[in-house]
CSV table of C-alpha atoms in Angstrom, one decimal:
chain,number,residue,atom,x,y,z
Y,251,MET,CA,1.8,38.1,-12.0
Y,252,GLU,CA,0.9,38.2,-16.4
Y,253,TYR,CA,-1.9,36.5,-17.5
Y,254,ARG,CA,-2.9,35.5,-21.3
Y,255,ILE,CA,-6.9,34.8,-22.1
Y,256,GLU,CA,-7.8,31.8,-22.6
Y,257,LYS,CA,-11.3,30.4,-24.1
Y,258,ASP,CA,-13.6,27.6,-23.5
Y,259,SER,CA,-17.2,26.6,-24.0
Y,260,MET,CA,-18.6,28.9,-21.5
Y,261,GLY,CA,-15.9,32.1,-22.3
Y,262,GLU,CA,-12.8,33.6,-21.7
Y,263,MET,CA,-10.8,33.1,-18.4
Y,264,LYS,CA,-7.4,34.5,-17.0
Y,265,VAL,CA,-4.5,31.9,-17.2
Y,266,PRO,CA,-1.5,32.4,-15.8
Y,267,ALA,CA,1.1,33.2,-18.5
Y,268,ASP,CA,3.9,30.7,-17.6
Y,269,ARG,CA,1.5,27.8,-17.3
Y,270,TYR,CA,0.5,25.7,-20.1
Y,271,TRP,CA,-2.9,24.9,-19.3
Y,272,GLY,CA,-6.1,26.5,-20.3
Y,273,ALA,CA,-9.5,27.7,-19.7
Y,274,GLN,CA,-10.6,24.6,-17.9
Y,275,THR,CA,-8.2,23.9,-16.0
Y,276,GLN,CA,-8.3,27.6,-14.5
Y,277,ARG,CA,-12.2,27.3,-13.9
Y,278,SER,CA,-11.1,24.0,-11.7
Y,279,PHE,CA,-8.5,25.5,-10.2
Y,280,GLN,CA,-10.8,28.5,-8.8
Y,281,ASN,CA,-14.2,27.0,-8.2
Y,282,PHE,CA,-12.6,24.1,-6.1
Y,283,GLU,CA,-10.5,25.4,-3.1
Y,284,ILE,CA,-10.7,22.7,-1.2
Y,285,GLY,CA,-8.2,21.0,1.1
Y,286,THR,CA,-4.6,20.8,0.4
Y,287,GLU,CA,-4.7,17.6,-1.3
Y,288,LYS,CA,-3.9,17.9,-4.8
Y,289,MET,CA,-4.4,15.2,-7.7
Y,290,PRO,CA,-1.5,12.2,-6.9
Y,291,ARG,CA,1.8,12.7,-9.4
Y,292,GLU,CA,1.0,9.2,-10.1
Y,293,VAL,CA,-2.4,9.9,-11.7
Y,294,ILE,CA,-1.0,12.5,-13.7
Y,295,ARG,CA,1.8,10.0,-14.9
Y,296,ALA,CA,-0.4,7.1,-15.6
Y,297,PHE,CA,-2.8,10.1,-18.0
Y,298,ALA,CA,0.5,10.6,-19.8
Y,299,VAL,CA,0.7,7.0,-20.4
Y,300,LEU,CA,-2.9,6.7,-21.9
Y,301,LYS,CA,-2.3,9.7,-23.8
Y,302,LYS,CA,0.5,8.7,-26.0
Y,303,ALA,CA,-1.3,5.4,-26.2
Y,304,ALA,CA,-4.4,6.9,-27.0
Y,305,ALA,CA,-2.2,9.1,-29.8
Y,306,ARG,CA,-0.5,6.0,-31.4
Y,307,ALA,CA,-3.5,3.8,-31.5
Y,308,ASN,CA,-5.2,6.6,-33.3
Y,309,ARG,CA,-2.3,6.8,-35.7
Y,310,THR,CA,-2.6,3.5,-36.2
Y,311,LEU,CA,-6.2,3.7,-36.9
Y,312,GLY,CA,-5.9,6.5,-39.5
Y,313,LYS,CA,-7.6,9.2,-37.1
Y,314,LEU,CA,-4.3,11.1,-36.2
Y,315,ASP,CA,-1.5,12.7,-38.3
Y,316,GLU,CA,2.0,11.6,-37.2
Y,317,ARG,CA,3.4,14.9,-36.8
Y,318,ARG,CA,0.4,15.2,-34.1
Y,319,MET,CA,1.2,11.7,-32.9
Y,320,GLN,CA,4.8,12.9,-32.2
Y,321,LEU,CA,3.9,16.1,-30.5
Y,322,ILE,CA,1.5,14.9,-28.0
Y,323,SER,CA,4.3,11.9,-27.1
Y,324,GLN,CA,6.9,14.1,-26.5
Y,325,VAL,CA,5.2,15.9,-24.4
Y,326,CYS,CA,3.6,13.1,-22.6
Y,327,ASP,CA,7.5,11.7,-22.2
Y,328,GLU,CA,8.5,15.2,-20.5
Y,329,ILE,CA,5.4,14.6,-18.4
Y,330,LEU,CA,6.8,11.1,-17.3
Y,331,GLU,CA,10.2,12.5,-16.9
Y,332,GLY,CA,8.6,15.1,-14.3
Y,333,LYS,CA,9.6,18.1,-16.3
Y,334,LEU,CA,5.7,19.7,-15.9
Y,335,ASP,CA,4.9,18.9,-12.6
Y,336,GLY,CA,4.0,22.6,-11.9
Y,337,HIS,CA,1.6,22.3,-14.4
Y,338,PHE,CA,-1.2,20.5,-12.9
Y,339,PRO,CA,-2.9,22.1,-9.3
Y,340,LEU,CA,-6.3,20.2,-9.1
Y,341,ALA,CA,-8.0,19.3,-6.3
Y,342,VAL,CA,-8.6,15.7,-5.3
Y,343,TRP,CA,-11.9,17.5,-4.7
Y,344,GLN,CA,-13.3,18.1,-7.9
Y,345,THR,CA,-15.6,16.5,-10.0
Y,346,GLY,CA,-16.4,13.4,-9.2
Y,347,SER,CA,-15.9,11.7,-12.9
Y,348,GLY,CA,-12.3,13.3,-12.6
Y,349,THR,CA,-13.1,15.3,-16.0
Y,350,GLN,CA,-11.1,18.8,-15.1
Y,351,SER,CA,-8.1,16.6,-14.4
Y,352,ASN,CA,-8.4,14.7,-18.0
Y,353,MET,CA,-8.8,18.4,-19.5
Y,354,ASN,CA,-5.9,19.3,-17.2
Y,355,VAL,CA,-3.9,17.2,-19.1
Y,356,ASN,CA,-5.2,17.6,-22.5
Y,357,GLU,CA,-5.0,21.4,-22.2
Y,358,VAL,CA,-0.9,21.0,-21.1
Y,359,ILE,CA,-0.2,18.7,-23.3
Y,360,ALA,CA,-1.9,21.1,-25.9
Y,361,GLY,CA,-0.4,23.9,-24.7
Y,362,ARG,CA,3.2,22.2,-24.7
Y,363,GLY,CA,2.8,20.3,-28.1
Y,364,ASN,CA,1.9,23.6,-29.6
Y,365,GLU,CA,4.9,25.7,-28.4
Y,366,ILE,CA,7.2,22.9,-29.4
Y,367,ALA,CA,5.8,23.0,-33.1
Y,368,GLU,CA,5.8,26.9,-33.2
Y,369,GLU,CA,1.9,26.7,-34.1
Y,370,LYS,CA,-1.4,25.5,-32.8
Y,371,LEU,CA,-1.6,21.8,-34.7
Y,372,LEU,CA,-3.4,20.3,-30.8
Y,373,HIS,CA,-6.6,21.3,-29.4
Y,374,PRO,CA,-7.1,19.6,-26.2
Y,375,ASN,CA,-10.4,18.3,-26.6
Y,376,ASP,CA,-10.3,17.4,-30.8
Y,377,THR,CA,-7.1,16.1,-30.7
Y,378,VAL,CA,-5.4,15.1,-27.1
Y,379,ASN,CA,-8.9,13.8,-26.3
Y,380,MET,CA,-9.4,12.2,-29.7
Y,381,SER,CA,-11.7,8.8,-29.2
Y,382,GLN,CA,-11.8,9.2,-25.6
Y,383,SER,CA,-13.8,10.8,-22.7
Y,384,SER,CA,-13.1,11.7,-19.5
Y,385,ASN,CA,-15.3,8.9,-18.0
Y,386,ASP,CA,-13.2,6.2,-19.6
Y,387,THR,CA,-9.4,8.1,-19.4
Y,388,PHE,CA,-10.1,8.5,-15.6
Y,389,PRO,CA,-10.2,5.2,-14.7
Y,390,THR,CA,-7.7,4.1,-17.0
Y,391,ALA,CA,-5.4,6.3,-15.0
Y,392,MET,CA,-6.6,4.8,-12.0
Y,393,HIS,CA,-5.5,1.4,-13.0
Y,394,ILE,CA,-2.2,1.9,-14.5
Y,395,ALA,CA,-1.4,4.2,-11.7
Y,396,ALA,CA,-2.3,1.7,-9.0
Y,397,VAL,CA,-0.6,-1.2,-10.9
Y,398,MET,CA,2.7,0.8,-11.3
Y,399,THR,CA,2.8,2.0,-7.6
Y,400,VAL,CA,2.4,-1.5,-6.3
Y,401,GLU,CA,4.8,-3.3,-8.7
Y,402,ASP,CA,7.2,-0.7,-8.5
Y,403,ARG,CA,7.1,0.8,-5.2
Y,404,LEU,CA,5.1,-1.8,-2.7
Y,405,ILE,CA,6.5,-5.3,-3.5
Y,406,PRO,CA,9.7,-4.4,-3.8
Y,407,GLN,CA,9.6,-3.1,0.3
Y,408,ILE,CA,7.7,-6.2,0.8
Y,409,ASP,CA,10.5,-8.4,-0.9
Y,410,GLU,CA,13.2,-6.6,1.6
Y,411,MET,CA,11.2,-6.9,4.2
Y,412,ILE,CA,11.4,-11.2,3.8
Y,413,ALA,CA,14.6,-11.0,3.3
Y,414,VAL,CA,15.3,-9.6,6.5
Y,415,LEU,CA,13.1,-11.9,8.4
Y,416,LEU,CA,14.5,-15.3,6.4
Y,417,ARG,CA,18.1,-13.5,7.7
Y,418,LEU,CA,17.0,-13.1,11.2
Y,419,GLU,CA,15.2,-16.9,11.3
Y,420,ALA,CA,18.6,-18.5,10.4
Y,421,GLU,CA,20.3,-16.2,13.2
Y,422,ASN,CA,18.2,-17.1,16.1
Y,423,GLU,CA,17.9,-20.5,15.3
Y,424,GLY,CA,17.9,-22.4,18.6
Y,425,ILE,CA,16.6,-20.5,20.7
Y,426,VAL,CA,13.5,-21.2,22.8
Y,427,LYS,CA,11.1,-18.8,24.4
Y,428,SER,CA,7.6,-18.8,26.2
Y,429,GLY,CA,4.9,-18.7,23.6
Y,430,ARG,CA,2.0,-16.6,24.6
Y,431,THR,CA,-1.7,-16.7,23.5
Y,432,HIS,CA,-4.3,-14.5,25.2
Y,433,LEU,CA,-1.6,-12.6,26.0
Y,434,GLN,CA,-0.9,-15.3,28.8
Y,435,ASP,CA,1.9,-17.7,29.1
Y,436,ALA,CA,1.8,-20.6,26.8
Y,437,VAL,CA,3.9,-23.5,25.3
Y,438,PRO,CA,7.4,-22.6,24.6
Y,439,ILE,CA,8.2,-21.6,20.9
Y,440,ALA,CA,11.6,-21.2,19.2
Y,441,PHE,CA,12.2,-17.8,18.7
Y,442,SER,CA,12.8,-18.5,14.6
Y,443,GLN,CA,9.4,-19.9,14.8
Y,444,GLU,CA,7.8,-16.8,15.8
Y,445,ILE,CA,9.9,-15.0,13.4
Y,446,SER,CA,8.6,-16.9,10.7
Y,447,GLY,CA,5.4,-16.2,11.5
Y,448,TRP,CA,5.7,-12.6,10.8
Y,449,ARG,CA,7.4,-13.5,7.3
Y,450,GLY,CA,4.8,-15.7,6.6
Y,451,MET,CA,2.1,-13.1,6.9
Y,452,LEU,CA,4.1,-10.7,4.2
Y,453,GLU,CA,4.5,-13.5,2.0
Y,454,ALA,CA,0.7,-14.2,2.2
Y,455,SER,CA,-0.2,-10.8,1.7
Y,456,ARG,CA,2.0,-10.3,-0.9
Y,457,ARG,CA,0.7,-13.3,-3.0
Y,458,MET,CA,-3.1,-11.4,-2.2
Y,459,ILE,CA,-1.9,-8.0,-4.0
Y,460,LEU,CA,-0.2,-9.3,-6.8
Y,461,ALA,CA,-3.2,-11.3,-7.9
Y,462,SER,CA,-5.8,-8.9,-7.0
Y,463,LEU,CA,-4.0,-6.7,-9.5
Y,464,GLU,CA,-5.8,-9.7,-12.3
Y,465,GLY,CA,-8.9,-6.6,-12.3
Y,466,LEU,CA,-6.9,-3.6,-12.5
Y,467,TYR,CA,-4.7,-4.8,-15.6
Y,468,ARG,CA,-8.4,-4.5,-17.5
Y,469,LEU,CA,-8.7,-0.8,-18.8
Y,470,ALA,CA,-12.0,0.8,-19.5
Y,471,LEU,CA,-10.5,2.8,-22.5
Y,472,GLY,CA,-12.5,2.8,-25.5
Y,473,GLY,CA,-15.8,3.1,-23.5
Y,474,THR,CA,-16.4,6.6,-24.1
Y,475,ALA,CA,-18.9,8.7,-22.4
Y,476,VAL,CA,-21.2,5.4,-21.2
Y,477,GLY,CA,-19.4,2.5,-22.5
Y,478,THR,CA,-21.0,2.2,-25.7
Y,479,GLY,CA,-17.6,3.4,-27.3
Y,480,LEU,CA,-19.4,6.7,-29.1
Y,481,ASN,CA,-17.0,8.6,-31.4
Y,482,ALA,CA,-14.1,6.0,-30.4
Y,483,PRO,CA,-13.1,4.3,-34.2
Y,484,ALA,CA,-13.6,0.7,-34.1
Y,485,GLY,CA,-11.0,-1.8,-32.8
Y,486,PHE,CA,-9.5,1.8,-30.8
Y,487,ALA,CA,-10.0,0.0,-27.3
Y,488,GLU,CA,-8.2,-3.0,-28.2
Y,489,GLU,CA,-5.5,-1.3,-30.1
Y,490,VAL,CA,-5.0,1.7,-27.2
Y,491,ALA,CA,-4.6,-1.2,-24.4
Y,492,LYS,CA,-1.8,-3.0,-26.5
Y,493,GLU,CA,-0.5,-0.1,-26.7
Y,494,VAL,CA,-0.6,0.6,-23.1
Y,495,ALA,CA,0.7,-2.6,-22.3
Y,496,GLN,CA,3.7,-1.9,-24.9
Y,497,LEU,CA,4.4,1.5,-22.6
Y,498,THR,CA,4.1,-0.4,-19.3
Y,499,GLY,CA,5.7,-3.4,-19.9
Y,500,ARG,CA,2.7,-4.8,-18.5
Y,501,PRO,CA,-0.1,-7.1,-19.0
Y,502,PHE,CA,-3.0,-4.4,-19.6
Y,503,VAL,CA,-6.0,-5.4,-21.8
Y,504,SER,CA,-9.3,-4.2,-22.6
Y,505,GLU,CA,-12.1,-4.6,-20.6
Y,506,GLU,CA,-14.3,-6.3,-22.1
Y,507,ASN,CA,-17.6,-4.9,-20.8
Y,508,LYS,CA,-17.3,-1.5,-20.7
Y,509,PHE,CA,-20.5,-0.8,-19.1
Y,510,HIS,CA,-19.1,-2.2,-16.1
Y,511,ALA,CA,-15.3,-0.6,-16.1
Y,512,LEU,CA,-17.4,3.0,-15.9
Y,513,THR,CA,-19.8,2.4,-13.2
Y,514,ALA,CA,-18.2,-0.1,-11.0
Y,515,LYS,CA,-14.8,0.3,-8.9
Y,516,ASP,CA,-14.8,-3.1,-7.7
Y,517,ALA,CA,-11.4,-3.8,-9.0
Y,518,VAL,CA,-10.1,-0.9,-7.3
Y,519,ALA,CA,-12.1,-1.7,-3.8
Y,520,PHE,CA,-11.0,-5.3,-3.8
Y,521,SER,CA,-7.4,-4.5,-4.4
Y,522,HIS,CA,-7.5,-1.9,-1.8
Y,523,GLY,CA,-8.6,-5.0,0.7
Y,524,ALA,CA,-5.3,-6.8,-0.3
Y,525,LEU,CA,-3.8,-3.4,0.6
Y,526,LYS,CA,-5.4,-3.5,4.3
Y,527,ALA,CA,-4.8,-7.3,5.1
Y,528,LEU,CA,-1.0,-6.4,4.8
Y,529,ALA,CA,-2.1,-3.3,6.9
Y,530,ALA,CA,-3.3,-5.8,9.6
Y,531,ASP,CA,-0.4,-7.8,9.3
Y,532,MET,CA,2.1,-5.0,9.8
Y,533,MET,CA,-0.1,-3.6,12.6
Y,534,LYS,CA,0.6,-7.4,14.4
Y,535,ILE,CA,4.1,-7.3,13.3
Y,536,ALA,CA,5.0,-4.4,14.7
Y,537,ASN,CA,2.8,-4.6,18.2
Y,538,ASP,CA,4.7,-7.7,18.9
Y,539,VAL,CA,7.9,-6.4,18.4
Y,540,ARG,CA,6.9,-3.3,20.6
Y,541,TRP,CA,5.6,-6.1,23.4
Y,542,LEU,CA,8.7,-8.2,22.8
Y,543,SER,CA,11.2,-5.0,23.0
Y,544,SER,CA,8.7,-3.6,26.1
Y,545,GLY,CA,10.6,-2.4,29.1
Y,546,PRO,CA,13.7,-2.4,29.4
Y,547,ARG,CA,13.1,-4.1,32.8
Y,548,CYS,CA,9.4,-3.7,34.3
Y,549,GLY,CA,8.3,-5.6,30.6
Y,550,LEU,CA,8.6,-8.4,28.3
Y,551,GLY,CA,12.4,-7.5,27.5
Y,552,GLU,CA,13.1,-10.7,24.7
Y,553,ILE,CA,14.3,-8.7,22.5
Y,554,PHE,CA,16.4,-5.2,21.7
Y,555,ILE,CA,15.5,-2.9,19.3
Y,556,PRO,CA,17.8,0.4,18.0
Y,557,GLU,CA,17.7,2.7,20.3
Y,558,ASN,CA,17.1,5.6,17.4
Y,559,GLU,CA,16.1,9.1,19.5
Y,560,PRO,CA,15.1,10.2,23.6
Y,561,GLY,CA,11.5,8.8,24.0
Y,562,SER,CA,10.6,11.3,26.2
Y,563,SER,CA,11.0,15.1,27.2
Y,564,ILE,CA,11.1,14.9,30.7
Y,565,MET,CA,11.8,11.5,31.6
Y,566,PRO,CA,16.0,10.9,30.8
Y,567,GLY,CA,17.4,7.9,29.2
Y,568,LYS,CA,13.6,6.9,28.0
Y,569,VAL,CA,13.8,5.2,24.4
Y,570,ASN,CA,10.6,4.3,23.0
Y,571,PRO,CA,9.4,1.8,20.1
Y,572,THR,CA,8.9,4.8,17.5
Y,573,GLN,CA,9.4,2.9,14.4
Y,574,CYS,CA,6.2,0.3,15.7
Y,575,GLU,CA,4.1,3.2,16.0
Y,576,ALA,CA,4.7,5.1,13.3
Y,577,VAL,CA,3.8,1.3,11.1
Y,578,THR,CA,0.9,1.2,13.4
Y,579,MET,CA,-0.1,4.8,12.7
Y,580,VAL,CA,-0.1,3.3,9.1
Y,581,ALA,CA,-1.8,0.5,9.5
Y,582,VAL,CA,-4.8,2.6,11.0
Y,583,GLN,CA,-5.2,5.2,8.1
Y,584,VAL,CA,-5.5,2.5,5.6
Y,585,MET,CA,-8.0,0.8,7.0
Y,586,GLY,CA,-9.7,4.4,6.7
Y,587,ASN,CA,-9.0,4.5,3.8
Y,588,ASP,CA,-10.5,1.1,3.0
Y,589,ALA,CA,-13.8,2.3,4.2
Y,590,ALA,CA,-13.6,5.5,2.0
Y,591,VAL,CA,-12.6,3.6,-1.0
Y,592,GLY,CA,-15.6,0.6,-0.2
Y,593,PHE,CA,-18.0,3.4,0.4
Y,594,ALA,CA,-17.2,5.4,-2.6
Y,595,ALA,CA,-17.3,1.9,-4.7
Y,596,SER,CA,-20.5,1.5,-4.0
Y,597,GLN,CA,-21.9,4.8,-5.7
Y,598,GLY,CA,-22.0,4.1,-9.2
Y,599,ASN,CA,-25.2,5.3,-10.2
Y,600,PHE,CA,-26.3,4.2,-13.1
Y,601,GLU,CA,-23.6,4.5,-16.2
Y,602,LEU,CA,-21.0,6.7,-14.2
Y,603,ASN,CA,-19.6,6.3,-10.7
Y,604,VAL,CA,-18.5,9.7,-9.6
Y,605,PHE,CA,-16.2,9.2,-6.6
Y,606,MET,CA,-13.4,8.0,-8.8
Y,607,PRO,CA,-10.8,10.9,-7.6
Y,608,VAL,CA,-11.2,9.9,-4.2
Y,609,ILE,CA,-11.0,6.1,-4.5
Y,610,ILE,CA,-7.6,6.7,-6.2
Y,611,TYR,CA,-6.3,9.4,-3.5
Y,612,ASN,CA,-7.0,6.8,-1.0
Y,613,TYR,CA,-5.9,3.9,-2.7
Y,614,LEU,CA,-2.7,5.7,-3.9
Y,615,GLN,CA,-1.7,7.0,-0.6
Y,616,SER,CA,-2.7,3.4,1.3
Y,617,ALA,CA,0.3,2.0,-1.2
Y,618,VAL,CA,2.6,4.8,-0.8
Y,619,LEU,CA,2.4,4.7,2.9
Y,620,LEU,CA,2.4,0.7,3.2
Y,621,SER,CA,6.1,1.0,0.9
Y,622,ASP,CA,7.7,3.8,3.1
Y,623,ALA,CA,6.4,2.6,6.3
Y,624,LEU,CA,8.1,-1.3,5.5
Y,625,ARG,CA,11.2,0.6,4.4
Y,626,SER,CA,11.6,2.8,7.6
Y,627,PHE,CA,10.3,0.0,9.9
Y,628,ARG,CA,12.8,-2.2,8.4
Y,629,ILE,CA,16.1,-0.3,8.3
Y,630,ASN,CA,15.4,1.4,11.7
Y,631,CYS,CA,14.0,-1.4,13.7
Y,632,VAL,CA,13.6,-4.6,12.1
Y,633,GLU,CA,17.5,-5.4,10.9
Y,634,GLY,CA,18.7,-4.2,14.3
Y,635,ILE,CA,16.1,-6.7,16.3
Y,636,ARG,CA,18.6,-8.9,18.7
Y,637,PRO,CA,17.5,-11.6,21.3
Y,638,ASN,CA,17.7,-11.2,24.8
Y,639,ARG,CA,18.7,-14.9,25.7
Y,640,GLY,CA,18.8,-14.3,29.4
Y,641,LYS,CA,15.1,-12.7,29.6
Y,642,MET,CA,13.8,-15.4,27.4
Y,643,HIS,CA,14.9,-18.2,29.2
Y,644,GLN,CA,13.9,-17.0,32.4
Y,645,ASN,CA,10.8,-16.3,31.3
Y,646,LEU,CA,10.6,-19.7,29.2
Y,647,HIS,CA,11.7,-21.5,32.8
Y,648,ASN,CA,9.1,-19.2,34.8
Y,649,SER,CA,6.1,-20.8,32.7
Y,650,LEU,CA,3.7,-22.7,34.6
Y,651,MET,CA,2.8,-24.1,31.3
Y,652,LEU,CA,5.5,-26.2,30.5
Y,653,VAL,CA,3.1,-27.8,32.1
Y,654,THR,CA,1.3,-29.1,29.1
Y,655,ALA,CA,4.4,-31.4,29.3
Y,656,LEU,CA,3.4,-33.4,31.7
Y,657,ASN,CA,0.0,-34.6,30.5
Y,658,PRO,CA,1.1,-37.6,28.6
Y,659,TYR,CA,2.8,-38.8,31.8
Y,660,ILE,CA,0.3,-37.3,35.1
Y,661,GLY,CA,-3.0,-36.5,32.7
Y,662,TYR,CA,-4.3,-33.2,31.9
Y,663,GLU,CA,-6.1,-33.2,35.6
Y,664,ASN,CA,-3.3,-33.7,37.7
Y,665,ALA,CA,-1.0,-31.3,35.5
Y,666,ALA,CA,-3.9,-28.7,36.1
Y,667,LYS,CA,-3.7,-29.3,39.7
Y,668,THR,CA,0.2,-29.2,39.7
Y,669,ALA,CA,0.2,-25.9,38.0
Y,670,LYS,CA,-2.3,-24.6,40.3
Y,671,LYS,CA,-0.6,-25.7,43.0
Y,672,ALA,CA,2.7,-24.0,42.0
Y,673,HIS,CA,1.3,-20.6,41.1
Y,674,LYS,CA,-0.7,-20.6,44.5
Y,675,GLU,CA,2.4,-21.2,46.3
Y,676,ASN,CA,5.1,-19.4,44.2
Y,677,ILE,CA,7.2,-22.5,43.8
Y,678,SER,CA,8.2,-24.7,40.7
Y,679,LEU,CA,6.5,-27.3,38.9
Y,680,LYS,CA,8.5,-29.8,40.0
Y,681,GLU,CA,8.3,-29.3,43.5
Y,682,ALA,CA,4.2,-28.7,42.9
Y,683,CYS,CA,4.5,-32.2,41.0
Y,684,VAL,CA,6.4,-34.4,43.2
Y,685,SER,CA,4.5,-33.1,46.7
Y,686,LEU,CA,1.4,-33.9,45.1
Y,687,GLY,CA,2.5,-37.4,44.2
Y,688,PHE,CA,2.4,-37.5,40.9
Y,689,LEU,CA,5.7,-38.2,39.8
Y,690,THR,CA,9.3,-38.6,41.4
Y,691,ALA,CA,11.7,-35.8,41.4
Y,692,GLU,CA,13.7,-38.5,39.4
Y,693,ARG,CA,11.1,-39.1,36.6
Y,694,PHE,CA,10.3,-35.5,36.6
Y,695,ASP,CA,13.7,-34.9,35.5
Y,696,GLU,CA,13.4,-37.5,32.6
Y,697,VAL,CA,10.8,-35.9,30.8
Y,698,PHE,CA,10.6,-32.6,31.9
Y,699,HIS,CA,12.7,-30.9,28.8
Y,700,PRO,CA,11.4,-26.9,27.9
Y,701,GLU,CA,13.6,-26.7,25.0
Y,702,GLU,CA,12.4,-30.0,23.1
Y,703,MET,CA,8.5,-28.8,23.3
Y,704,VAL,CA,9.0,-26.6,19.8
């Protein structure tokens, strides 16, 4: 491999000749060989947005000339198009302020921009990082990346799943089955009503996630090192937020209190809590599906789900609810991520939180995992759910909790006696009720209609 020599304030560094990064990126790359987790591409693209916005703001405020602004913008566009993905090698496990990733972006923009210009017009710190600090750019990139990932990737998958559940509700209208509470038989419920419960969870999660974005629309950019805005021109914070909003088409604004913006990560923690709520709902839905499809002969067996692959290396013919298992594992991961985000967000000492890379890594992993799990679960399982009408009818009419319909006619105590006698003697509710003298056979048939109990 060929190298070139790059310099920073600490001296010279050998850098791969075919990479645009400089000495500071190389130092981080060599000093933090920790794990396999790299700074997410969503964060790098968010940096490209904010660096382009900052260049435009600096141009508007008279701090940067037109040519340099255009060069920075051109390279940022290349980053957004994915053309420079190989130039951002740094680990998540680096400085907690994200300074090294900020400098990685600054150096790549400067290196590529100077190549385009065929002269050294851009300096990583003086030009690309003008009016900025890692301490305000990294939290800004966090917010941009989080909003874009949720709105562009997660919300559409929630909407797709809601649409499928609405279809299933309509298709299964009129099918009555046994309800269950405490994993025990309960009074009847329509299958469409059960499905509507799943849909309602996703709709509620969607509302909570979107509501949680309000805090993420507020940007730290303009606070520079400690929130005072040192070295940023007057009006920069507002102007750069306006540029970010224009570039993204999202309602980003400048956070009024920059001291809060730099040290607190409550907005990300709050928003991740909404992702955790979605994970909890997905855990419940996936578990319901695998319980209802359990069997095929020794379980509940009330629904059929697609048979996608062999389920056992030793038991021929076995098929498992694998999509449900994938969803529940994702849910567990998101819940674990929420603990990490919460702990990290609590560590804002004095003027800066220095757990930012791990916070955004976990947030984005959660959002992406939930998006992908929703898509896979929908396509490979939920779209193919079919009711086992025979088993639903059998379980419904075998349920002792149908006795609840008799409460208005024989009272709670006598209904309880009826249920216990039927269970103990393995006879029907009708036989038990008539033998106890609570109702005649004719009267029982008049008042006992399980399908009408929903």
